[in-house]
Tab-separated table of C-alpha atoms in Angstrom:
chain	number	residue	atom	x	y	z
A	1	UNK	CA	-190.331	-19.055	172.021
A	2	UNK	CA	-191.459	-21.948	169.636
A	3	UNK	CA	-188.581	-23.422	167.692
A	4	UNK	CA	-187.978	-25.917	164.986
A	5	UNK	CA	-185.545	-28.158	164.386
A	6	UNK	CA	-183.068	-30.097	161.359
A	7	UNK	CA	-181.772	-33.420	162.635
A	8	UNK	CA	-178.444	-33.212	160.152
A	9	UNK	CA	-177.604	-36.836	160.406
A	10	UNK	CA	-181.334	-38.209	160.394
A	11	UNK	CA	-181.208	-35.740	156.990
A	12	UNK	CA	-178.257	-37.036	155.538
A	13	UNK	CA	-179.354	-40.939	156.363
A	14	UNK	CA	-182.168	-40.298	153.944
A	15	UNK	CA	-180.439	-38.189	151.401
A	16	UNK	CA	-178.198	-41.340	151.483
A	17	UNK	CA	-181.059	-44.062	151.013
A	18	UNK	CA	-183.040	-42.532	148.127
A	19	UNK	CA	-179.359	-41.705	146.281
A	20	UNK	CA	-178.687	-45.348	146.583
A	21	UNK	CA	-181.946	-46.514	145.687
A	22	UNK	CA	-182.310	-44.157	142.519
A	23	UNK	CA	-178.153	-44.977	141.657
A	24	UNK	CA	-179.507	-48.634	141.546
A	25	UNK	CA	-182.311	-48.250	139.398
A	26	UNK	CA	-180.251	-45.758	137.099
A	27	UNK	CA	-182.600	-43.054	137.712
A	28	UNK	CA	-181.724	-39.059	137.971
A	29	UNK	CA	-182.974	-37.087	140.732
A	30	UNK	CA	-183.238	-33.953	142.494
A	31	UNK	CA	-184.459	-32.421	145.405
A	32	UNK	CA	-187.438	-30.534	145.887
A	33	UNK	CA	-186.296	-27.687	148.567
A	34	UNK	CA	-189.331	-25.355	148.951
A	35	UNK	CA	-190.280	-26.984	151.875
A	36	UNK	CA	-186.934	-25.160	153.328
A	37	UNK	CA	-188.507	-21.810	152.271
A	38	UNK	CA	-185.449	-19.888	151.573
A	39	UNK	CA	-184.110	-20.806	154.879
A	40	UNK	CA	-180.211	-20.084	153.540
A	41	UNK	CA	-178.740	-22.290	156.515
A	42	UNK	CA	-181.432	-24.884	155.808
A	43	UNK	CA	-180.160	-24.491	152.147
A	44	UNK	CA	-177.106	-25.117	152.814
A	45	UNK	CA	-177.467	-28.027	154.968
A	46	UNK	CA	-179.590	-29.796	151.684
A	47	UNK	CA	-176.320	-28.772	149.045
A	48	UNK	CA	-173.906	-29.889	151.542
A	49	UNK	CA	-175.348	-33.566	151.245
A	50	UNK	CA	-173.905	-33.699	147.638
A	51	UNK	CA	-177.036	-32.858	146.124
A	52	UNK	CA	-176.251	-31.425	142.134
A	53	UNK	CA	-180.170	-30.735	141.944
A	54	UNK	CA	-182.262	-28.708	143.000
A	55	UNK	CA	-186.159	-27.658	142.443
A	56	UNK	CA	-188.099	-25.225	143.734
A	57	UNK	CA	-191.624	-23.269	142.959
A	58	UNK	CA	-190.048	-19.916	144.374
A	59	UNK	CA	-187.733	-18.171	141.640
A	60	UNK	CA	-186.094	-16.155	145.354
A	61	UNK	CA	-185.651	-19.365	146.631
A	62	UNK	CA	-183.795	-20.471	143.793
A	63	UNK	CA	-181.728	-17.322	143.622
A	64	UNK	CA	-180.285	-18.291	147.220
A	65	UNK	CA	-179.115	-21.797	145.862
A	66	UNK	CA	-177.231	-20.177	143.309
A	67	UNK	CA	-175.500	-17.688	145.598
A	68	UNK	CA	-174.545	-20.690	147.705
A	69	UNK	CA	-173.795	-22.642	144.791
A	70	UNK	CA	-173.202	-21.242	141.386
A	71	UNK	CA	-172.995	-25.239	139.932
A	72	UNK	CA	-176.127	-26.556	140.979
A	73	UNK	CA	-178.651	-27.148	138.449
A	74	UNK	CA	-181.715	-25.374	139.507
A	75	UNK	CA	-185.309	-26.281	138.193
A	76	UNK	CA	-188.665	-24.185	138.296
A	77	UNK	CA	-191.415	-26.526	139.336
A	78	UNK	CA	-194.739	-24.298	138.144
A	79	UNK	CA	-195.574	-22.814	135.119
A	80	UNK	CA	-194.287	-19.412	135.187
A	81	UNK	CA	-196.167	-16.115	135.487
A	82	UNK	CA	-195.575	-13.765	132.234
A	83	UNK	CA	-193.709	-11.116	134.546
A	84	UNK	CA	-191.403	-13.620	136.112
A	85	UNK	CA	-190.657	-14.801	133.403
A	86	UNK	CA	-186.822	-12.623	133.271
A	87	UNK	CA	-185.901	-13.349	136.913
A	88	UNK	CA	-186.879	-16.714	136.221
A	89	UNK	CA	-184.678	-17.493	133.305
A	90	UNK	CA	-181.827	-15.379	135.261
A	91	UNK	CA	-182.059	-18.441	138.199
A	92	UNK	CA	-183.747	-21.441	136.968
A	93	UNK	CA	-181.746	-23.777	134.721
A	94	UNK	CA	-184.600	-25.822	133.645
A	95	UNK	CA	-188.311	-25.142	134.041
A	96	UNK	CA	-191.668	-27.172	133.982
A	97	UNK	CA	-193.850	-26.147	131.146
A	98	UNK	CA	-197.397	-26.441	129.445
A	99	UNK	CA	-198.343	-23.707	127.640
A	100	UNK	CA	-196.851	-22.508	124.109
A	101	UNK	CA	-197.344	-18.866	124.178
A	102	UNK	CA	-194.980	-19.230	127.643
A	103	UNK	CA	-192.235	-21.154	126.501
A	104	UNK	CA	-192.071	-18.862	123.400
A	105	UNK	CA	-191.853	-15.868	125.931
A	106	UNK	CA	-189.384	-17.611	127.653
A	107	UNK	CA	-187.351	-18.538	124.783
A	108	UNK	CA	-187.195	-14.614	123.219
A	109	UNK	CA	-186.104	-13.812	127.119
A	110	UNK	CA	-183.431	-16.467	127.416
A	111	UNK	CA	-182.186	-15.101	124.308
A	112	UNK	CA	-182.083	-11.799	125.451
A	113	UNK	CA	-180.012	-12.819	128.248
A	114	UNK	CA	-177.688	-14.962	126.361
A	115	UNK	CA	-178.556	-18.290	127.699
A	116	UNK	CA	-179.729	-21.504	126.915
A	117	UNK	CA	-183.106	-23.020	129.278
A	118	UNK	CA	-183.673	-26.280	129.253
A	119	UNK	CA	-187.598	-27.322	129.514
A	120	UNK	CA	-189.380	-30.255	130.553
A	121	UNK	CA	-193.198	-30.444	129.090
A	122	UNK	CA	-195.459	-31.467	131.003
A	123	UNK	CA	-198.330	-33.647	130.074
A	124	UNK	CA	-201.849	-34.685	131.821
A	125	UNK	CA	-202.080	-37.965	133.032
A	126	UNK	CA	-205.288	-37.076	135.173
A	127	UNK	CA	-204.435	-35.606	138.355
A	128	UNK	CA	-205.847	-32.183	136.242
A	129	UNK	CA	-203.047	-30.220	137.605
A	130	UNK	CA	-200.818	-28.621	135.404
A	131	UNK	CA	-200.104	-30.365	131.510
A	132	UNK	CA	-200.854	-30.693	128.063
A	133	UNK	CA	-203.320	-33.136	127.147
A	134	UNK	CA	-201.450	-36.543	125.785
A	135	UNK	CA	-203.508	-36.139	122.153
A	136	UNK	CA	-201.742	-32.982	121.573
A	137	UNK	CA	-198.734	-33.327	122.611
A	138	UNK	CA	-196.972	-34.368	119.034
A	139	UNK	CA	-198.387	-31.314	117.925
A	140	UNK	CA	-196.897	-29.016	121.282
A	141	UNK	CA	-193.592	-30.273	120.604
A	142	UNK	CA	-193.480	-29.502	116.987
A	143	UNK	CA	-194.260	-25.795	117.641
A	144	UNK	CA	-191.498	-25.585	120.386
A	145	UNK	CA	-188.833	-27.868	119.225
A	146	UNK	CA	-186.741	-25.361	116.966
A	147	UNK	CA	-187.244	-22.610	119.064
A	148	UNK	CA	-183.669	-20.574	119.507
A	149	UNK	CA	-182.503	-20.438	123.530
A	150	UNK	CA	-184.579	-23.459	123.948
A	151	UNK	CA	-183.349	-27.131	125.114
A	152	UNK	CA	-186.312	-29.650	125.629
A	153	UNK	CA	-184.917	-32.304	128.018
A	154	UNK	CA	-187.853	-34.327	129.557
A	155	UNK	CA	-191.727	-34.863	129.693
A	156	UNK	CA	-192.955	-34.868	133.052
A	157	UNK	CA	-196.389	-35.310	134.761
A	158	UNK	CA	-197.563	-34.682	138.409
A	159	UNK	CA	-200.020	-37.634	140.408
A	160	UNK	CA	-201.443	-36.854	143.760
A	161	UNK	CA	-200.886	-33.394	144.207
A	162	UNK	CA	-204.832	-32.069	143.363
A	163	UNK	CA	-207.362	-34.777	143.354
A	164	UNK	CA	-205.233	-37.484	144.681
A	165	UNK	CA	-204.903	-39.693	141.612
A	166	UNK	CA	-202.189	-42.229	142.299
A	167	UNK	CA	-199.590	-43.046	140.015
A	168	UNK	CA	-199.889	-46.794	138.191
A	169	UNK	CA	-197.786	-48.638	135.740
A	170	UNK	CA	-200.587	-48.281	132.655
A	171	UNK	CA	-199.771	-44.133	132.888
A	172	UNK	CA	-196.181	-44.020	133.203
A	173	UNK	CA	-195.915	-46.438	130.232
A	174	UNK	CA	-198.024	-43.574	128.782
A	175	UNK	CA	-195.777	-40.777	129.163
A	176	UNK	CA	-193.256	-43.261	128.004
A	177	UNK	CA	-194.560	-44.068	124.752
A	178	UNK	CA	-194.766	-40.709	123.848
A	179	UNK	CA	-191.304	-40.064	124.020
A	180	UNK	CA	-190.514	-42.167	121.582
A	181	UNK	CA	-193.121	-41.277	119.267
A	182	UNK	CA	-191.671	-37.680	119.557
A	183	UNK	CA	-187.897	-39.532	119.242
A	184	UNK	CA	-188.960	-41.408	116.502
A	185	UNK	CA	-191.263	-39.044	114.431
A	186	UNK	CA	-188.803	-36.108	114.925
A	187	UNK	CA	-185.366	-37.599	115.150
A	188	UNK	CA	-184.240	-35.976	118.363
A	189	UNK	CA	-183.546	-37.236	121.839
A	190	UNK	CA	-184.744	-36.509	124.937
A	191	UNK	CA	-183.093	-37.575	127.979
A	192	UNK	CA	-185.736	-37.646	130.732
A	193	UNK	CA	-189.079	-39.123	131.334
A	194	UNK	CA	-189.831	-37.006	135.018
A	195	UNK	CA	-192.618	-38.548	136.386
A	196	UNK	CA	-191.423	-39.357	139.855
A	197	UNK	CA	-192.187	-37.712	142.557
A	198	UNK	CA	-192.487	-39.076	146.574
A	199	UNK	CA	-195.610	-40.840	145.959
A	200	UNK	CA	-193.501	-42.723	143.203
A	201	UNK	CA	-190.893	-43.833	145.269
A	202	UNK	CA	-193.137	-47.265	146.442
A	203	UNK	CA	-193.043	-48.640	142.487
A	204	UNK	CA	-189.608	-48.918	142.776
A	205	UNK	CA	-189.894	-51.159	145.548
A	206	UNK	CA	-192.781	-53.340	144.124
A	207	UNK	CA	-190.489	-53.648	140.571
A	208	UNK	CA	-193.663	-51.817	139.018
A	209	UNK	CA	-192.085	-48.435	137.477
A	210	UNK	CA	-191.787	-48.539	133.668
A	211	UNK	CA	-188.050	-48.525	132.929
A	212	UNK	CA	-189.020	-45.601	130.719
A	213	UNK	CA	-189.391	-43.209	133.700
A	214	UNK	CA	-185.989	-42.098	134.771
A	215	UNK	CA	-185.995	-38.890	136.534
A	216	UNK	CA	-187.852	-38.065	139.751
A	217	UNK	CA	-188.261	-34.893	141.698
A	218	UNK	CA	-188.322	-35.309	145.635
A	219	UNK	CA	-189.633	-33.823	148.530
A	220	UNK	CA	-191.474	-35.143	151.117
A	221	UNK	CA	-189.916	-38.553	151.234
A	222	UNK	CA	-186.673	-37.087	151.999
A	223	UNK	CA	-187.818	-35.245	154.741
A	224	UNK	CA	-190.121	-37.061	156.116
A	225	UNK	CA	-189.306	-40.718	155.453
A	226	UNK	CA	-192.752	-41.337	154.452
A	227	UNK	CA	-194.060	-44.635	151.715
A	228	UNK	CA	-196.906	-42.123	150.361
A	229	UNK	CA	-199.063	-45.328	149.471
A	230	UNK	CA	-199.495	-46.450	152.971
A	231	UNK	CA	-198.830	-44.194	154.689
A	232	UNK	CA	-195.900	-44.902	157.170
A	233	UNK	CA	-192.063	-44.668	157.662
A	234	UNK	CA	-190.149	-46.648	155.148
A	235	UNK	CA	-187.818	-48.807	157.250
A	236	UNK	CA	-184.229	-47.677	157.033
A	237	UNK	CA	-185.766	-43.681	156.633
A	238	UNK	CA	-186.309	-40.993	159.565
A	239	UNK	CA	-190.019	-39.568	159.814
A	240	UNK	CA	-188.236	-37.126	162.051
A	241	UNK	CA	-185.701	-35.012	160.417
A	242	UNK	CA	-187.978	-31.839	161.573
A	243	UNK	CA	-189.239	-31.771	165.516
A	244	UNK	CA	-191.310	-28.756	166.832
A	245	UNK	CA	-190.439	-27.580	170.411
A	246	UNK	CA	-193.395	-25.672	172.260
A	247	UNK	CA	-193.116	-24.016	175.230
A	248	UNK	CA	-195.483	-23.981	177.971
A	249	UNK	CA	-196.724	-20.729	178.926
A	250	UNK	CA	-199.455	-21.288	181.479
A	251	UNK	CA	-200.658	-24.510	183.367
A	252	UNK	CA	-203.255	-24.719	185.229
A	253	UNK	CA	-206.405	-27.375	186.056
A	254	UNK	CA	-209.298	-26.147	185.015
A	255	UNK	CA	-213.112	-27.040	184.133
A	256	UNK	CA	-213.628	-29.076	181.044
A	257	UNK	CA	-216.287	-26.983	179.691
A	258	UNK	CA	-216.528	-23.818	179.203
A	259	UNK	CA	-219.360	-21.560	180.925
A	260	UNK	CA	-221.549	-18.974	179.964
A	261	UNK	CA	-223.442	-18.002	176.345
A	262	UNK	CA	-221.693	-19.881	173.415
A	263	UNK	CA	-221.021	-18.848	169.791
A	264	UNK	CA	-218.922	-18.914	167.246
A	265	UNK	CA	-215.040	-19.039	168.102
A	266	UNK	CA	-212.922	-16.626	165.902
A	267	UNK	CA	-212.643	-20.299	163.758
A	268	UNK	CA	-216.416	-19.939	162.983
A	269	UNK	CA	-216.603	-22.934	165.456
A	270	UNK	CA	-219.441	-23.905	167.938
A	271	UNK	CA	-217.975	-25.958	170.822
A	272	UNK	CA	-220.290	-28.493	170.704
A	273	UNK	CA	-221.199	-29.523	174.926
A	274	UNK	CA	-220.676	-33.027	176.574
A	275	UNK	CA	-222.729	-32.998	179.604
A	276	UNK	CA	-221.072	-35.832	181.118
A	277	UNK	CA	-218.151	-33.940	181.648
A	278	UNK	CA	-220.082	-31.079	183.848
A	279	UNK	CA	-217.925	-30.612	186.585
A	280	UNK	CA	-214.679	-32.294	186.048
A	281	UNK	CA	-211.702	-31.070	185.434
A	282	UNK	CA	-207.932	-31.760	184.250
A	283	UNK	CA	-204.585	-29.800	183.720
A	284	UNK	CA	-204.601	-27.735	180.424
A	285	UNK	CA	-201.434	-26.645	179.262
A	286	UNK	CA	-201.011	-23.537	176.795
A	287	UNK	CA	-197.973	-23.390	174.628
A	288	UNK	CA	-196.338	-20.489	172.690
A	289	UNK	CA	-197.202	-21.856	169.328
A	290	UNK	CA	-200.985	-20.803	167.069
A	291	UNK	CA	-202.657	-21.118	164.400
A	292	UNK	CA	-200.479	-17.698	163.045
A	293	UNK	CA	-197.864	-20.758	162.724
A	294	UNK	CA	-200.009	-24.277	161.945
A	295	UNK	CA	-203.048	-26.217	162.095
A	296	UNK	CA	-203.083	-28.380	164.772
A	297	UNK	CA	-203.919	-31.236	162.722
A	298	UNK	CA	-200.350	-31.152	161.226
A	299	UNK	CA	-198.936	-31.716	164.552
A	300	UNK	CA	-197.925	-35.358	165.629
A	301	UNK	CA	-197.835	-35.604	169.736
A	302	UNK	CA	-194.468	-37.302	170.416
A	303	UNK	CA	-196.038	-38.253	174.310
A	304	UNK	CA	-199.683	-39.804	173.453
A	305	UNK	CA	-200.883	-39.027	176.925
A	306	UNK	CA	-202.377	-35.800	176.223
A	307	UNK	CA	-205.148	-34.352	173.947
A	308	UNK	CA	-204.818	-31.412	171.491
A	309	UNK	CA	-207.946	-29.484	172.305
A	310	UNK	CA	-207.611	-26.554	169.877
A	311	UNK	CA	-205.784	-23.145	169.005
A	312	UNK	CA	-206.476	-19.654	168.443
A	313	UNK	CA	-204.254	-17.187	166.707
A	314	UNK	CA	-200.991	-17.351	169.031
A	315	UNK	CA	-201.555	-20.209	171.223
A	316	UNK	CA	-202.223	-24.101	171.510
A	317	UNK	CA	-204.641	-25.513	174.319
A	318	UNK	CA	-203.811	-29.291	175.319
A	319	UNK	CA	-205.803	-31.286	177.566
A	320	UNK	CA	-203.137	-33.118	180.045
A	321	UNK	CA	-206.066	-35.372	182.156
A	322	UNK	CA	-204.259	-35.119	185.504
A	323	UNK	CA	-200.809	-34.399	183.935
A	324	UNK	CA	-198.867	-37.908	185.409
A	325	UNK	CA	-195.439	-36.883	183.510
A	326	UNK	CA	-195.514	-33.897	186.173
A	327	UNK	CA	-195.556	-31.246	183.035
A	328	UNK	CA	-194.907	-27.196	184.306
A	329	UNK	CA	-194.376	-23.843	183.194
A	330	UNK	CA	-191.520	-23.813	181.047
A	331	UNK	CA	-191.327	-27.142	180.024
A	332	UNK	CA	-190.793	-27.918	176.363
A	333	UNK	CA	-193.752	-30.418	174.700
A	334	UNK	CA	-192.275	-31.356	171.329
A	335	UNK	CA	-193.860	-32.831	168.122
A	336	UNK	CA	-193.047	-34.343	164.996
A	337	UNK	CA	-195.049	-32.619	162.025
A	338	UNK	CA	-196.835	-33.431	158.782
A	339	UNK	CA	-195.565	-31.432	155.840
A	340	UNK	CA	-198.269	-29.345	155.252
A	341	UNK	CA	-197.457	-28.548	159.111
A	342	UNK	CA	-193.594	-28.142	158.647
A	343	UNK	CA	-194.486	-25.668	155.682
A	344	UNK	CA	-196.375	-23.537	157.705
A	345	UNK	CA	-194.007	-23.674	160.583
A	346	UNK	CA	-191.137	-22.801	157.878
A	347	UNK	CA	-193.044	-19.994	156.353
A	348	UNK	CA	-193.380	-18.082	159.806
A	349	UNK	CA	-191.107	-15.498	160.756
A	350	UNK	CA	-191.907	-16.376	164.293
A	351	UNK	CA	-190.571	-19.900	165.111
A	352	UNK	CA	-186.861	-19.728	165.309
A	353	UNK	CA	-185.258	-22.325	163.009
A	354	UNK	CA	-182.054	-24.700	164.281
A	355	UNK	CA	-179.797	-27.210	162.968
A	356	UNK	CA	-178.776	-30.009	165.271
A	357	UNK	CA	-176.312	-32.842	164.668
């Protein structure tokens, strides 16, 4: 069977350079676990890091934090659905808002249940995810701000999470300006200007975030190490705290092509035909691992000397030319992932999850 692993140490390394990096800069943070998918000993292995922070975009996921620790402040990353709206007041601490008719819902509920929620508004920068547009956000706050139950703590925008739109110095000084018109125009304070996420990380490097923006929420960086505007490791992080193991089912050499009457794969694919290759062969391993569990193109071959040549629902076909690292039945191949990849991989009930040191 398939399994995945959590390098502990290689996590705690990176928990332990962003905390630095953020405790330098005098920024908040806190860490964005739905990749972890509810995974309780995954959970646990993110709180035990010292993390007091932790956001999610599943309210269940959020209720196992708080059984594992009743003192962490949990935060709802998406605007909330009008029947969640109860279990997600009973769980989240603070929650990510854009809509008026919501937060008032959320405010009657919260007083209901005899608790105070904290919100952060979030406002449209241009990614066209979710947010109020900047014009109107004087105007949003003053219909929220007196509302009973209800604790406004931060503005907040998302970059690069729908149509790619990269975060820049001329937008964050945006969101920071209209704090303090909102500070200024209604005499109150709020603490947090939440418009980091990973793909932020890099303007702290470059000395190019506005010292305005003082909270970020992250994810991927943590996990995967990852400078979001290049694209590569940033040195002193681990792209590797998450390794797939796949086990080899069947080896055999076989024809390069395939024979017979083509047509559409289950993918809706055509195998399109090099002729060249009529008649040659190589080793072809299958592994216990399909699409059921991740696109291929999330996978990243830790040995380069073979070719991923496609999946169908259960298994993964690679092309191992004439196999010179000896590869058999049995065998383990591993890879690192992507994190749309590890998402998949830690949304199926079939790959067995494990923490090693």
């Amino acid at each position: 069977m398939a399994f995945l692993t959590l390098n502990r140490t290689k996590l705690q390394e990176n928990f332990t350079y962003l905390n630095e990096t953020f405790e330098e800069n005098n920024i908040s943070w806190g860490v964005v676990s739905k990749l972890l998918c509810g995974n309780r000993s995954f959970l646990k292995e993110l709180i035990d890091l010292g993390v007091n922070e932790v956001h999610d975009s599943r309210i269940s996921n959020l209720a196992k934090v708080k059984e594992i620790s009743s003192d962490i402040q949990t935060v709802y990353i998406k605007p909330v659905s009008k029947r969640n709206i109860p279990k997600m007041v009973k769980y989240a601490d603070v929650s990510l808002n854009s809509e008026l008719n919501t937060i008032r819902w959320i405010s009657a509920e919260a007083k209901s249940q005899s608790k105070n929620h904290k919100i952060i508004i979030m406002v449209e920068t241009g990614d066209l995810r979710e947010g109020v547009i900047g014009d109107h956000i004087v105007d949003f706050y003053e219909q929220i701000f007196e509302l009973p139950n209800i604790e406004i703590i931060g503005l907040g925008t998302n970059l690069n999470c729908l149509n790619g739109v990269m975060p820049s110095s001329d937008k964050l000084i945006q969101l920071s300006l209209y704090k303090q018109i909102i500070e200024l125009k209604f005499n109150k304070r709020i603490p947090w200007v939440s418009a980091g996420t990973s793909v932020t990380i890099p303007m702290i490097k470059t000395h190019q975030l506005p010292k305005g923006i003082n909270h970020f929420r992250i994810g991927e960086t943590l996990y995967f190490g990852v400078d979001l505007f290049e694209e590569k490791i940033i040195p002193g992080m681990h792209g590797d705290v998450f390794e797939l193991n796949a086990e080899i089912i069947e080896m055999q050499e076989k024809s390069l092509l395939p024979t017979g009457t083509l047509a559409a794969n289950p993918q809706g694919e055509i195998v399109e035909i090099d002729e060249r290759l009529y008649g040659k062969t190589s080793f072809r391993a299958i592994l216990d691992i399909g699409l059921l569990d991740i696109d291929p193109k999330y996978l990243i071959a830790k040995d380069n000397e073979f070719e991923i040549l496609g999946a169908s629902s259960d298994m993964l076909i690679l092309n191992l030319g004439k196999n010179p690292k000896g590869y058999k039945v049995g065998d383990l191949i591993k890879f690192n992932l992507k994190y749309m990849g590890a998402l998949g991989i830690m949304n199926s009930s079939y790959v067995d999850k494990v923490i090693i040191a």
